[in-house]
Amino acid sequence: MKNITALRKTIGVFQSYGIPLTGKKKAANFYYDLRMDKIFVDGLIFELEYELKKELEEEKVAHIQTPSELITNLLS
């Protein structure tokens, strides 16, 4: 049940950035496919960490390229 609540919060944050998590968009690259700047990706990661009350390691954050990778790292 706790995981479902976290997933709902995650979906809400992605929607606020205009990123749908259905179809091919969940595997789209933040920088090439979604054409996001690094500052916006960092902001998205910060908001997700804040909502879920988790903190990712800097090493992991540097290698995250897609929404699905970000969700996997945050919810694991």
mmCIF file with all atom_site columns, N, CA and C in Angstrom:
data_model
loop_
_atom_site.group_PDB
_atom_site.id
_atom_site.type_symbol
_atom_site.label_atom_id
_atom_site.label_alt_id
_atom_site.label_comp_id
_atom_site.label_asym_id
_atom_site.label_entity_id
_atom_site.label_seq_id
_atom_site.pdbx_PDB_ins_code
_atom_site.Cartn_x
_atom_site.Cartn_y
_atom_site.Cartn_z
_atom_site.occupancy
_atom_site.B_iso_or_equiv
_atom_site.pdbx_formal_charge
_atom_site.auth_seq_id
_atom_site.auth_comp_id
_atom_site.auth_asym_id
_atom_site.auth_atom_id
_atom_site.pdbx_PDB_model_num
ATOM 1   N N  . MET A 1 1  ? 0.811  -1.184 0.000   1.00 0.00 ? 1  MET A N  1
ATOM 2   C CA . MET A 1 1  ? 0.000  0.000  0.000   1.00 0.00 ? 1  MET A CA 1
ATOM 3   C C  . MET A 1 1  ? 0.864  1.262  0.000   1.00 0.00 ? 1  MET A C  1
ATOM 4   N N  . LYS A 1 2  ? 1.953  1.200  0.727   1.00 0.00 ? 2  LYS A N  1
ATOM 5   C CA . LYS A 1 2  ? 2.870  2.330  0.811   1.00 0.00 ? 2  LYS A CA 1
ATOM 6   C C  . LYS A 1 2  ? 3.479  2.630  -0.560  1.00 0.00 ? 2  LYS A C  1
ATOM 7   N N  . ASN A 1 3  ? 3.766  1.573  -1.318  1.00 0.00 ? 3  ASN A N  1
ATOM 8   C CA . ASN A 1 3  ? 4.363  1.731  -2.636  1.00 0.00 ? 3  ASN A CA 1
ATOM 9   C C  . ASN A 1 3  ? 3.381  2.384  -3.613  1.00 0.00 ? 3  ASN A C  1
ATOM 10  N N  . ILE A 1 4  ? 2.096  2.094  -3.473  1.00 0.00 ? 4  ILE A N  1
ATOM 11  C CA . ILE A 1 4  ? 1.085  2.679  -4.352  1.00 0.00 ? 4  ILE A CA 1
ATOM 12  C C  . ILE A 1 4  ? 0.988  4.178  -4.107  1.00 0.00 ? 4  ILE A C  1
ATOM 13  N N  . THR A 1 5  ? 1.029  4.583  -2.857  1.00 0.00 ? 5  THR A N  1
ATOM 14  C CA . THR A 1 5  ? 0.996  6.006  -2.525  1.00 0.00 ? 5  THR A CA 1
ATOM 15  C C  . THR A 1 5  ? 2.211  6.722  -3.101  1.00 0.00 ? 5  THR A C  1
ATOM 16  N N  . ALA A 1 6  ? 3.367  6.106  -2.985  1.00 0.00 ? 6  ALA A N  1
ATOM 17  C CA . ALA A 1 6  ? 4.600  6.691  -3.533  1.00 0.00 ? 6  ALA A CA 1
ATOM 18  C C  . ALA A 1 6  ? 4.513  6.807  -5.050  1.00 0.00 ? 6  ALA A C  1
ATOM 19  N N  . LEU A 1 7  ? 3.949  5.811  -5.694  1.00 0.00 ? 7  LEU A N  1
ATOM 20  C CA . LEU A 1 7  ? 3.809  5.836  -7.154  1.00 0.00 ? 7  LEU A CA 1
ATOM 21  C C  . LEU A 1 7  ? 2.839  6.939  -7.588  1.00 0.00 ? 7  LEU A C  1
ATOM 22  N N  . ARG A 1 8  ? 1.777  7.140  -6.840  1.00 0.00 ? 8  ARG A N  1
ATOM 23  C CA . ARG A 1 8  ? 0.826  8.220  -7.157  1.00 0.00 ? 8  ARG A CA 1
ATOM 24  C C  . ARG A 1 8  ? 1.493  9.585  -7.029  1.00 0.00 ? 8  ARG A C  1
ATOM 25  N N  . LYS A 1 9  ? 2.282  9.768  -5.992  1.00 0.00 ? 9  LYS A N  1
ATOM 26  C CA . LYS A 1 9  ? 3.004  11.028 -5.815  1.00 0.00 ? 9  LYS A CA 1
ATOM 27  C C  . LYS A 1 9  ? 3.977  11.246 -6.969  1.00 0.00 ? 9  LYS A C  1
ATOM 28  N N  . THR A 1 10 ? 4.652  10.173 -7.353  1.00 0.00 ? 10 THR A N  1
ATOM 29  C CA . THR A 1 10 ? 5.612  10.241 -8.455  1.00 0.00 ? 10 THR A CA 1
ATOM 30  C C  . THR A 1 10 ? 4.928  10.643 -9.752  1.00 0.00 ? 10 THR A C  1
ATOM 31  N N  . ILE A 1 11 ? 3.810  10.023 -10.046 1.00 0.00 ? 11 ILE A N  1
ATOM 32  C CA . ILE A 1 11 ? 3.066  10.336 -11.268 1.00 0.00 ? 11 ILE A CA 1
ATOM 33  C C  . ILE A 1 11 ? 2.632  11.793 -11.256 1.00 0.00 ? 11 ILE A C  1
ATOM 34  N N  . GLY A 1 12 ? 2.192  12.292 -10.100 1.00 0.00 ? 12 GLY A N  1
ATOM 35  C CA . GLY A 1 12 ? 1.782  13.687 -9.988  1.00 0.00 ? 12 GLY A CA 1
ATOM 36  C C  . GLY A 1 12 ? 2.906  14.660 -10.294 1.00 0.00 ? 12 GLY A C  1
ATOM 37  N N  . VAL A 1 13 ? 4.105  14.370 -9.792  1.00 0.00 ? 13 VAL A N  1
ATOM 38  C CA . VAL A 1 13 ? 5.250  15.251 -10.054 1.00 0.00 ? 13 VAL A CA 1
ATOM 39  C C  . VAL A 1 13 ? 5.614  15.215 -11.535 1.00 0.00 ? 13 VAL A C  1
ATOM 40  N N  . PHE A 1 14 ? 5.625  14.040 -12.136 1.00 0.00 ? 14 PHE A N  1
ATOM 41  C CA . PHE A 1 14 ? 5.929  13.946 -13.566 1.00 0.00 ? 14 PHE A CA 1
ATOM 42  C C  . PHE A 1 14 ? 4.887  14.697 -14.387 1.00 0.00 ? 14 PHE A C  1
ATOM 43  N N  . GLN A 1 15 ? 3.616  14.608 -14.013 1.00 0.00 ? 15 GLN A N  1
ATOM 44  C CA . GLN A 1 15 ? 2.573  15.323 -14.733 1.00 0.00 ? 15 GLN A CA 1
ATOM 45  C C  . GLN A 1 15 ? 2.742  16.831 -14.610 1.00 0.00 ? 15 GLN A C  1
ATOM 46  N N  . SER A 1 16 ? 3.212  17.296 -13.462 1.00 0.00 ? 16 SER A N  1
ATOM 47  C CA . SER A 1 16 ? 3.435  18.738 -13.297 1.00 0.00 ? 16 SER A CA 1
ATOM 48  C C  . SER A 1 16 ? 4.537  19.236 -14.232 1.00 0.00 ? 16 SER A C  1
ATOM 49  N N  . TYR A 1 17 ? 5.444  18.351 -14.622 1.00 0.00 ? 17 TYR A N  1
ATOM 50  C CA . TYR A 1 17 ? 6.490  18.691 -15.591 1.00 0.00 ? 17 TYR A CA 1
ATOM 51  C C  . TYR A 1 17 ? 6.062  18.401 -17.029 1.00 0.00 ? 17 TYR A C  1
ATOM 52  N N  . GLY A 1 18 ? 4.850  17.886 -17.211 1.00 0.00 ? 18 GLY A N  1
ATOM 53  C CA . GLY A 1 18 ? 4.344  17.597 -18.546 1.00 0.00 ? 18 GLY A CA 1
ATOM 54  C C  . GLY A 1 18 ? 4.899  16.325 -19.143 1.00 0.00 ? 18 GLY A C  1
ATOM 55  N N  . ILE A 1 19 ? 5.306  15.392 -18.303 1.00 0.00 ? 19 ILE A N  1
ATOM 56  C CA . ILE A 1 19 ? 5.876  14.128 -18.782 1.00 0.00 ? 19 ILE A CA 1
ATOM 57  C C  . ILE A 1 19 ? 4.894  12.998 -18.486 1.00 0.00 ? 19 ILE A C  1
ATOM 58  N N  . PRO A 1 20 ? 4.246  12.458 -19.519 1.00 0.00 ? 20 PRO A N  1
ATOM 59  C CA . PRO A 1 20 ? 3.367  11.309 -19.280 1.00 0.00 ? 20 PRO A CA 1
ATOM 60  C C  . PRO A 1 20 ? 4.198  10.043 -19.095 1.00 0.00 ? 20 PRO A C  1
ATOM 61  N N  . LEU A 1 21 ? 3.735  9.167  -18.254 1.00 0.00 ? 21 LEU A N  1
ATOM 62  C CA . LEU A 1 21 ? 4.480  7.933  -17.979 1.00 0.00 ? 21 LEU A CA 1
ATOM 63  C C  . LEU A 1 21 ? 3.864  6.729  -18.670 1.00 0.00 ? 21 LEU A C  1
ATOM 64  N N  . THR A 1 22 ? 3.265  6.953  -19.811 1.00 0.00 ? 22 THR A N  1
ATOM 65  C CA . THR A 1 22 ? 2.673  5.860  -20.566 1.00 0.00 ? 22 THR A CA 1
ATOM 66  C C  . THR A 1 22 ? 3.366  5.741  -21.921 1.00 0.00 ? 22 THR A C  1
ATOM 67  N N  . GLY A 1 23 ? 3.296  4.571  -22.477 1.00 0.00 ? 23 GLY A N  1
ATOM 68  C CA . GLY A 1 23 ? 3.870  4.350  -23.799 1.00 0.00 ? 23 GLY A CA 1
ATOM 69  C C  . GLY A 1 23 ? 5.371  4.534  -23.839 1.00 0.00 ? 23 GLY A C  1
ATOM 70  N N  . LYS A 1 24 ? 5.842  5.117  -24.929 1.00 0.00 ? 24 LYS A N  1
ATOM 71  C CA . LYS A 1 24 ? 7.279  5.278  -25.144 1.00 0.00 ? 24 LYS A CA 1
ATOM 72  C C  . LYS A 1 24 ? 7.894  6.377  -24.294 1.00 0.00 ? 24 LYS A C  1
ATOM 73  N N  . LYS A 1 25 ? 7.086  7.280  -23.774 1.00 0.00 ? 25 LYS A N  1
ATOM 74  C CA . LYS A 1 25 ? 7.617  8.411  -23.000 1.00 0.00 ? 25 LYS A CA 1
ATOM 75  C C  . LYS A 1 25 ? 8.311  7.978  -21.716 1.00 0.00 ? 25 LYS A C  1
ATOM 76  N N  . LYS A 1 26 ? 7.905  6.837  -21.138 1.00 0.00 ? 26 LYS A N  1
ATOM 77  C CA . LYS A 1 26 ? 8.546  6.405  -19.894 1.00 0.00 ? 26 LYS A CA 1
ATOM 78  C C  . LYS A 1 26 ? 9.988  5.952  -20.126 1.00 0.00 ? 26 LYS A C  1
ATOM 79  N N  . ALA A 1 27 ? 10.326 5.638  -21.367 1.00 0.00 ? 27 ALA A N  1
ATOM 80  C CA . ALA A 1 27 ? 11.692 5.226  -21.691 1.00 0.00 ? 27 ALA A CA 1
ATOM 81  C C  . ALA A 1 27 ? 12.420 6.295  -22.513 1.00 0.00 ? 27 ALA A C  1
ATOM 82  N N  . ALA A 1 28 ? 11.806 7.484  -22.631 1.00 0.00 ? 28 ALA A N  1
ATOM 83  C CA . ALA A 1 28 ? 12.418 8.562  -23.407 1.00 0.00 ? 28 ALA A CA 1
ATOM 84  C C  . ALA A 1 28 ? 13.561 9.190  -22.608 1.00 0.00 ? 28 ALA A C  1
ATOM 85  N N  . ASN A 1 29 ? 14.604 9.554  -23.309 1.00 0.00 ? 29 ASN A N  1
ATOM 86  C CA . ASN A 1 29 ? 15.749 10.197 -22.683 1.00 0.00 ? 29 ASN A CA 1
ATOM 87  C C  . ASN A 1 29 ? 15.378 11.634 -22.331 1.00 0.00 ? 29 ASN A C  1
ATOM 88  N N  . PHE A 1 30 ? 15.701 12.048 -21.097 1.00 0.00 ? 30 PHE A N  1
ATOM 89  C CA . PHE A 1 30 ? 15.375 13.403 -20.653 1.00 0.00 ? 30 PHE A CA 1
ATOM 90  C C  . PHE A 1 30 ? 15.980 14.458 -21.575 1.00 0.00 ? 30 PHE A C  1
ATOM 91  N N  . TYR A 1 31 ? 17.198 14.252 -21.981 1.00 0.00 ? 31 TYR A N  1
ATOM 92  C CA . TYR A 1 31 ? 17.948 15.280 -22.690 1.00 0.00 ? 31 TYR A CA 1
ATOM 93  C C  . TYR A 1 31 ? 17.717 15.272 -24.203 1.00 0.00 ? 31 TYR A C  1
ATOM 94  N N  . TYR A 1 32 ? 17.599 14.095 -24.806 1.00 0.00 ? 32 TYR A N  1
ATOM 95  C CA . TYR A 1 32 ? 17.487 14.011 -26.259 1.00 0.00 ? 32 TYR A CA 1
ATOM 96  C C  . TYR A 1 32 ? 16.040 13.921 -26.730 1.00 0.00 ? 32 TYR A C  1
ATOM 97  N N  . ASP A 1 33 ? 15.252 13.059 -26.127 1.00 0.00 ? 33 ASP A N  1
ATOM 98  C CA . ASP A 1 33 ? 13.879 12.869 -26.577 1.00 0.00 ? 33 ASP A CA 1
ATOM 99  C C  . ASP A 1 33 ? 12.923 13.915 -26.005 1.00 0.00 ? 33 ASP A C  1
ATOM 100 N N  . LEU A 1 34 ? 13.067 14.214 -24.724 1.00 0.00 ? 34 LEU A N  1
ATOM 101 C CA . LEU A 1 34 ? 12.177 15.183 -24.071 1.00 0.00 ? 34 LEU A CA 1
ATOM 102 C C  . LEU A 1 34 ? 12.730 16.605 -24.121 1.00 0.00 ? 34 LEU A C  1
ATOM 103 N N  . ARG A 1 35 ? 13.976 16.741 -24.557 1.00 0.00 ? 35 ARG A N  1
ATOM 104 C CA . ARG A 1 35 ? 14.646 18.029 -24.721 1.00 0.00 ? 35 ARG A CA 1
ATOM 105 C C  . ARG A 1 35 ? 14.591 18.897 -23.456 1.00 0.00 ? 35 ARG A C  1
ATOM 106 N N  . MET A 1 36 ? 14.939 18.287 -22.341 1.00 0.00 ? 36 MET A N  1
ATOM 107 C CA . MET A 1 36 ? 14.979 19.010 -21.069 1.00 0.00 ? 36 MET A CA 1
ATOM 108 C C  . MET A 1 36 ? 16.407 19.458 -20.777 1.00 0.00 ? 36 MET A C  1
ATOM 109 N N  . ASP A 1 37 ? 16.536 20.618 -20.171 1.00 0.00 ? 37 ASP A N  1
ATOM 110 C CA . ASP A 1 37 ? 17.846 21.086 -19.714 1.00 0.00 ? 37 ASP A CA 1
ATOM 111 C C  . ASP A 1 37 ? 18.197 20.375 -18.421 1.00 0.00 ? 37 ASP A C  1
ATOM 112 N N  . LYS A 1 38 ? 19.485 20.324 -18.128 1.00 0.00 ? 38 LYS A N  1
ATOM 113 C CA . LYS A 1 38 ? 19.965 19.666 -16.911 1.00 0.00 ? 38 LYS A CA 1
ATOM 114 C C  . LYS A 1 38 ? 19.332 20.260 -15.657 1.00 0.00 ? 38 LYS A C  1
ATOM 115 N N  . ILE A 1 39 ? 19.134 21.569 -15.629 1.00 0.00 ? 39 ILE A N  1
ATOM 116 C CA . ILE A 1 39 ? 18.579 22.233 -14.454 1.00 0.00 ? 39 ILE A CA 1
ATOM 117 C C  . ILE A 1 39 ? 17.146 21.754 -14.182 1.00 0.00 ? 39 ILE A C  1
ATOM 118 N N  . PHE A 1 40 ? 16.368 21.491 -15.246 1.00 0.00 ? 40 PHE A N  1
ATOM 119 C CA . PHE A 1 40 ? 15.005 21.007 -15.071 1.00 0.00 ? 40 PHE A CA 1
ATOM 120 C C  . PHE A 1 40 ? 14.980 19.552 -14.622 1.00 0.00 ? 40 PHE A C  1
ATOM 121 N N  . VAL A 1 41 ? 15.908 18.764 -15.117 1.00 0.00 ? 41 VAL A N  1
ATOM 122 C CA . VAL A 1 41 ? 16.006 17.370 -14.680 1.00 0.00 ? 41 VAL A CA 1
ATOM 123 C C  . VAL A 1 41 ? 16.399 17.333 -13.202 1.00 0.00 ? 41 VAL A C  1
ATOM 124 N N  . ASP A 1 42 ? 17.345 18.183 -12.813 1.00 0.00 ? 42 ASP A N  1
ATOM 125 C CA . ASP A 1 42 ? 17.736 18.261 -11.399 1.00 0.00 ? 42 ASP A CA 1
ATOM 126 C C  . ASP A 1 42 ? 16.564 18.710 -10.530 1.00 0.00 ? 42 ASP A C  1
ATOM 127 N N  . GLY A 1 43 ? 15.769 19.654 -11.030 1.00 0.00 ? 43 GLY A N  1
ATOM 128 C CA . GLY A 1 43 ? 14.590 20.109 -10.303 1.00 0.00 ? 43 GLY A CA 1
ATOM 129 C C  . GLY A 1 43 ? 13.562 19.007 -10.148 1.00 0.00 ? 43 GLY A C  1
ATOM 130 N N  . LEU A 1 44 ? 13.368 18.230 -11.198 1.00 0.00 ? 44 LEU A N  1
ATOM 131 C CA . LEU A 1 44 ? 12.442 17.090 -11.157 1.00 0.00 ? 44 LEU A CA 1
ATOM 132 C C  . LEU A 1 44 ? 12.904 16.074 -10.126 1.00 0.00 ? 44 LEU A C  1
ATOM 133 N N  . ILE A 1 45 ? 14.173 15.758 -10.131 1.00 0.00 ? 45 ILE A N  1
ATOM 134 C CA . ILE A 1 45 ? 14.726 14.798 -9.173  1.00 0.00 ? 45 ILE A CA 1
ATOM 135 C C  . ILE A 1 45 ? 14.581 15.327 -7.749  1.00 0.00 ? 45 ILE A C  1
ATOM 136 N N  . PHE A 1 46 ? 14.850 16.612 -7.556  1.00 0.00 ? 46 PHE A N  1
ATOM 137 C CA . PHE A 1 46 ? 14.710 17.208 -6.229  1.00 0.00 ? 46 PHE A CA 1
ATOM 138 C C  . PHE A 1 46 ? 13.272 17.124 -5.738  1.00 0.00 ? 46 PHE A C  1
ATOM 139 N N  . GLU A 1 47 ? 12.316 17.471 -6.602  1.00 0.00 ? 47 GLU A N  1
ATOM 140 C CA . GLU A 1 47 ? 10.909 17.408 -6.197  1.00 0.00 ? 47 GLU A CA 1
ATOM 141 C C  . GLU A 1 47 ? 10.475 15.998 -5.861  1.00 0.00 ? 47 GLU A C  1
ATOM 142 N N  . LEU A 1 48 ? 10.938 15.027 -6.633  1.00 0.00 ? 48 LEU A N  1
ATOM 143 C CA . LEU A 1 48 ? 10.589 13.629 -6.347  1.00 0.00 ? 48 LEU A CA 1
ATOM 144 C C  . LEU A 1 48 ? 11.203 13.177 -5.031  1.00 0.00 ? 48 LEU A C  1
ATOM 145 N N  . GLU A 1 49 ? 12.454 13.546 -4.789  1.00 0.00 ? 49 GLU A N  1
ATOM 146 C CA . GLU A 1 49 ? 13.097 13.193 -3.516  1.00 0.00 ? 49 GLU A CA 1
ATOM 147 C C  . GLU A 1 49 ? 12.338 13.816 -2.348  1.00 0.00 ? 49 GLU A C  1
ATOM 148 N N  . TYR A 1 50 ? 11.911 15.057 -2.510  1.00 0.00 ? 50 TYR A N  1
ATOM 149 C CA . TYR A 1 50 ? 11.181 15.758 -1.455  1.00 0.00 ? 50 TYR A CA 1
ATOM 150 C C  . TYR A 1 50 ? 9.826  15.109 -1.192  1.00 0.00 ? 50 TYR A C  1
ATOM 151 N N  . GLU A 1 51 ? 9.095  14.797 -2.244  1.00 0.00 ? 51 GLU A N  1
ATOM 152 C CA . GLU A 1 51 ? 7.767  14.182 -2.100  1.00 0.00 ? 51 GLU A CA 1
ATOM 153 C C  . GLU A 1 51 ? 7.850  12.800 -1.458  1.00 0.00 ? 51 GLU A C  1
ATOM 154 N N  . LEU A 1 52 ? 8.852  12.030 -1.847  1.00 0.00 ? 52 LEU A N  1
ATOM 155 C CA . LEU A 1 52 ? 8.970  10.650 -1.367  1.00 0.00 ? 52 LEU A CA 1
ATOM 156 C C  . LEU A 1 52 ? 9.828  10.543 -0.102  1.00 0.00 ? 52 LEU A C  1
ATOM 157 N N  . LYS A 1 53 ? 10.395 11.662 0.320   1.00 0.00 ? 53 LYS A N  1
ATOM 158 C CA . LYS A 1 53 ? 11.252 11.695 1.512   1.00 0.00 ? 53 LYS A CA 1
ATOM 159 C C  . LYS A 1 53 ? 12.397 10.686 1.422   1.00 0.00 ? 53 LYS A C  1
ATOM 160 N N  . LYS A 1 54 ? 13.017 10.665 0.247   1.00 0.00 ? 54 LYS A N  1
ATOM 161 C CA . LYS A 1 54 ? 14.181 9.813  -0.015  1.00 0.00 ? 54 LYS A CA 1
ATOM 162 C C  . LYS A 1 54 ? 15.251 10.671 -0.661  1.00 0.00 ? 54 LYS A C  1
ATOM 163 N N  . GLU A 1 55 ? 16.482 10.202 -0.561  1.00 0.00 ? 55 GLU A N  1
ATOM 164 C CA . GLU A 1 55 ? 17.572 10.918 -1.198  1.00 0.00 ? 55 GLU A CA 1
ATOM 165 C C  . GLU A 1 55 ? 18.409 9.927  -2.000  1.00 0.00 ? 55 GLU A C  1
ATOM 166 N N  . LEU A 1 56 ? 18.633 10.258 -3.257  1.00 0.00 ? 56 LEU A N  1
ATOM 167 C CA . LEU A 1 56 ? 19.455 9.420  -4.120  1.00 0.00 ? 56 LEU A CA 1
ATOM 168 C C  . LEU A 1 56 ? 20.917 9.820  -3.986  1.00 0.00 ? 56 LEU A C  1
ATOM 169 N N  . GLU A 1 57 ? 21.786 8.874  -4.184  1.00 0.00 ? 57 GLU A N  1
ATOM 170 C CA . GLU A 1 57 ? 23.220 9.154  -4.166  1.00 0.00 ? 57 GLU A CA 1
ATOM 171 C C  . GLU A 1 57 ? 23.578 9.949  -5.421  1.00 0.00 ? 57 GLU A C  1
ATOM 172 N N  . GLU A 1 58 ? 24.545 10.838 -5.289  1.00 0.00 ? 58 GLU A N  1
ATOM 173 C CA . GLU A 1 58 ? 24.969 11.679 -6.413  1.00 0.00 ? 58 GLU A CA 1
ATOM 174 C C  . GLU A 1 58 ? 25.431 10.844 -7.614  1.00 0.00 ? 58 GLU A C  1
ATOM 175 N N  . GLU A 1 59 ? 26.060 9.702  -7.333  1.00 0.00 ? 59 GLU A N  1
ATOM 176 C CA . GLU A 1 59 ? 26.531 8.839  -8.418  1.00 0.00 ? 59 GLU A CA 1
ATOM 177 C C  . GLU A 1 59 ? 25.366 8.332  -9.251  1.00 0.00 ? 59 GLU A C  1
ATOM 178 N N  . LYS A 1 60 ? 24.282 7.950  -8.592  1.00 0.00 ? 60 LYS A N  1
ATOM 179 C CA . LYS A 1 60 ? 23.107 7.451  -9.303  1.00 0.00 ? 60 LYS A CA 1
ATOM 180 C C  . LYS A 1 60 ? 22.426 8.566  -10.083 1.00 0.00 ? 60 LYS A C  1
ATOM 181 N N  . VAL A 1 61 ? 22.345 9.732  -9.482  1.00 0.00 ? 61 VAL A N  1
ATOM 182 C CA . VAL A 1 61 ? 21.685 10.865 -10.139 1.00 0.00 ? 61 VAL A CA 1
ATOM 183 C C  . VAL A 1 61 ? 22.404 11.223 -11.434 1.00 0.00 ? 61 VAL A C  1
ATOM 184 N N  . ALA A 1 62 ? 23.706 11.152 -11.445 1.00 0.00 ? 62 ALA A N  1
ATOM 185 C CA . ALA A 1 62 ? 24.489 11.509 -12.629 1.00 0.00 ? 62 ALA A CA 1
ATOM 186 C C  . ALA A 1 62 ? 24.235 10.574 -13.803 1.00 0.00 ? 62 ALA A C  1
ATOM 187 N N  . HIS A 1 63 ? 23.811 9.340  -13.529 1.00 0.00 ? 63 HIS A N  1
ATOM 188 C CA . HIS A 1 63 ? 23.636 8.355  -14.600 1.00 0.00 ? 63 HIS A CA 1
ATOM 189 C C  . HIS A 1 63 ? 22.186 8.157  -15.016 1.00 0.00 ? 63 HIS A C  1
ATOM 190 N N  . ILE A 1 64 ? 21.259 8.836  -14.386 1.00 0.00 ? 64 ILE A N  1
ATOM 191 C CA . ILE A 1 64 ? 19.840 8.680  -14.730 1.00 0.00 ? 64 ILE A CA 1
ATOM 192 C C  . ILE A 1 64 ? 19.544 9.432  -16.023 1.00 0.00 ? 64 ILE A C  1
ATOM 193 N N  . GLN A 1 65 ? 18.955 8.725  -16.984 1.00 0.00 ? 65 GLN A N  1
ATOM 194 C CA . GLN A 1 65 ? 18.672 9.300  -18.290 1.00 0.00 ? 65 GLN A CA 1
ATOM 195 C C  . GLN A 1 65 ? 17.190 9.263  -18.663 1.00 0.00 ? 65 GLN A C  1
ATOM 196 N N  . THR A 1 66 ? 16.401 8.371  -18.031 1.00 0.00 ? 66 THR A N  1
ATOM 197 C CA . THR A 1 66 ? 15.005 8.211  -18.421 1.00 0.00 ? 66 THR A CA 1
ATOM 198 C C  . THR A 1 66 ? 14.084 8.234  -17.201 1.00 0.00 ? 66 THR A C  1
ATOM 199 N N  . PRO A 1 67 ? 12.800 8.543  -17.402 1.00 0.00 ? 67 PRO A N  1
ATOM 200 C CA . PRO A 1 67 ? 11.856 8.502  -16.299 1.00 0.00 ? 67 PRO A CA 1
ATOM 201 C C  . PRO A 1 67 ? 11.765 7.127  -15.626 1.00 0.00 ? 67 PRO A C  1
ATOM 202 N N  . SER A 1 68 ? 11.815 6.061  -16.396 1.00 0.00 ? 68 SER A N  1
ATOM 203 C CA . SER A 1 68 ? 11.714 4.731  -15.813 1.00 0.00 ? 68 SER A CA 1
ATOM 204 C C  . SER A 1 68 ? 12.917 4.412  -14.917 1.00 0.00 ? 68 SER A C  1
ATOM 205 N N  . GLU A 1 69 ? 14.121 4.867  -15.303 1.00 0.00 ? 69 GLU A N  1
ATOM 206 C CA . GLU A 1 69 ? 15.308 4.678  -14.457 1.00 0.00 ? 69 GLU A CA 1
ATOM 207 C C  . GLU A 1 69 ? 15.162 5.447  -13.151 1.00 0.00 ? 69 GLU A C  1
ATOM 208 N N  . LEU A 1 70 ? 14.639 6.658  -13.238 1.00 0.00 ? 70 LEU A N  1
ATOM 209 C CA . LEU A 1 70 ? 14.457 7.492  -12.058 1.00 0.00 ? 70 LEU A CA 1
ATOM 210 C C  . LEU A 1 70 ? 13.452 6.863  -11.100 1.00 0.00 ? 70 LEU A C  1
ATOM 211 N N  . ILE A 1 71 ? 12.356 6.370  -11.621 1.00 0.00 ? 71 ILE A N  1
ATOM 212 C CA . ILE A 1 71 ? 11.327 5.740  -10.786 1.00 0.00 ? 71 ILE A CA 1
ATOM 213 C C  . ILE A 1 71 ? 11.880 4.474  -10.143 1.00 0.00 ? 71 ILE A C  1
ATOM 214 N N  . THR A 1 72 ? 12.589 3.680  -10.892 1.00 0.00 ? 72 THR A N  1
ATOM 215 C CA . THR A 1 72 ? 13.175 2.453  -10.362 1.00 0.00 ? 72 THR A CA 1
ATOM 216 C C  . THR A 1 72 ? 14.124 2.749  -9.216  1.00 0.00 ? 72 THR A C  1
ATOM 217 N N  . ASN A 1 73 ? 14.965 3.764  -9.379  1.00 0.00 ? 73 ASN A N  1
ATOM 218 C CA . ASN A 1 73 ? 15.922 4.116  -8.321  1.00 0.00 ? 73 ASN A CA 1
ATOM 219 C C  . ASN A 1 73 ? 15.236 4.679  -7.081  1.00 0.00 ? 73 ASN A C  1
ATOM 220 N N  . LEU A 1 74 ? 14.182 5.446  -7.274  1.00 0.00 ? 74 LEU A N  1
ATOM 221 C CA . LEU A 1 74 ? 13.504 6.055  -6.130  1.00 0.00 ? 74 LEU A CA 1
ATOM 222 C C  . LEU A 1 74 ? 12.628 5.069  -5.362  1.00 0.00 ? 74 LEU A C  1
ATOM 223 N N  . LEU A 1 75 ? 12.003 4.151  -6.059  1.00 0.00 ? 75 LEU A N  1
ATOM 224 C CA . LEU A 1 75 ? 11.062 3.245  -5.398  1.00 0.00 ? 75 LEU A CA 1
ATOM 225 C C  . LEU A 1 75 ? 11.692 1.945  -4.938  1.00 0.00 ? 75 LEU A C  1
ATOM 226 N N  . SER A 1 76 ? 12.983 1.766  -5.186  1.00 0.00 ? 76 SER A N  1
ATOM 227 C CA . SER A 1 76 ? 13.627 0.526  -4.733  1.00 0.00 ? 76 SER A CA 1
ATOM 228 C C  . SER A 1 76 ? 14.220 0.689  -3.359  1.00 0.00 ? 76 SER A C  1
#
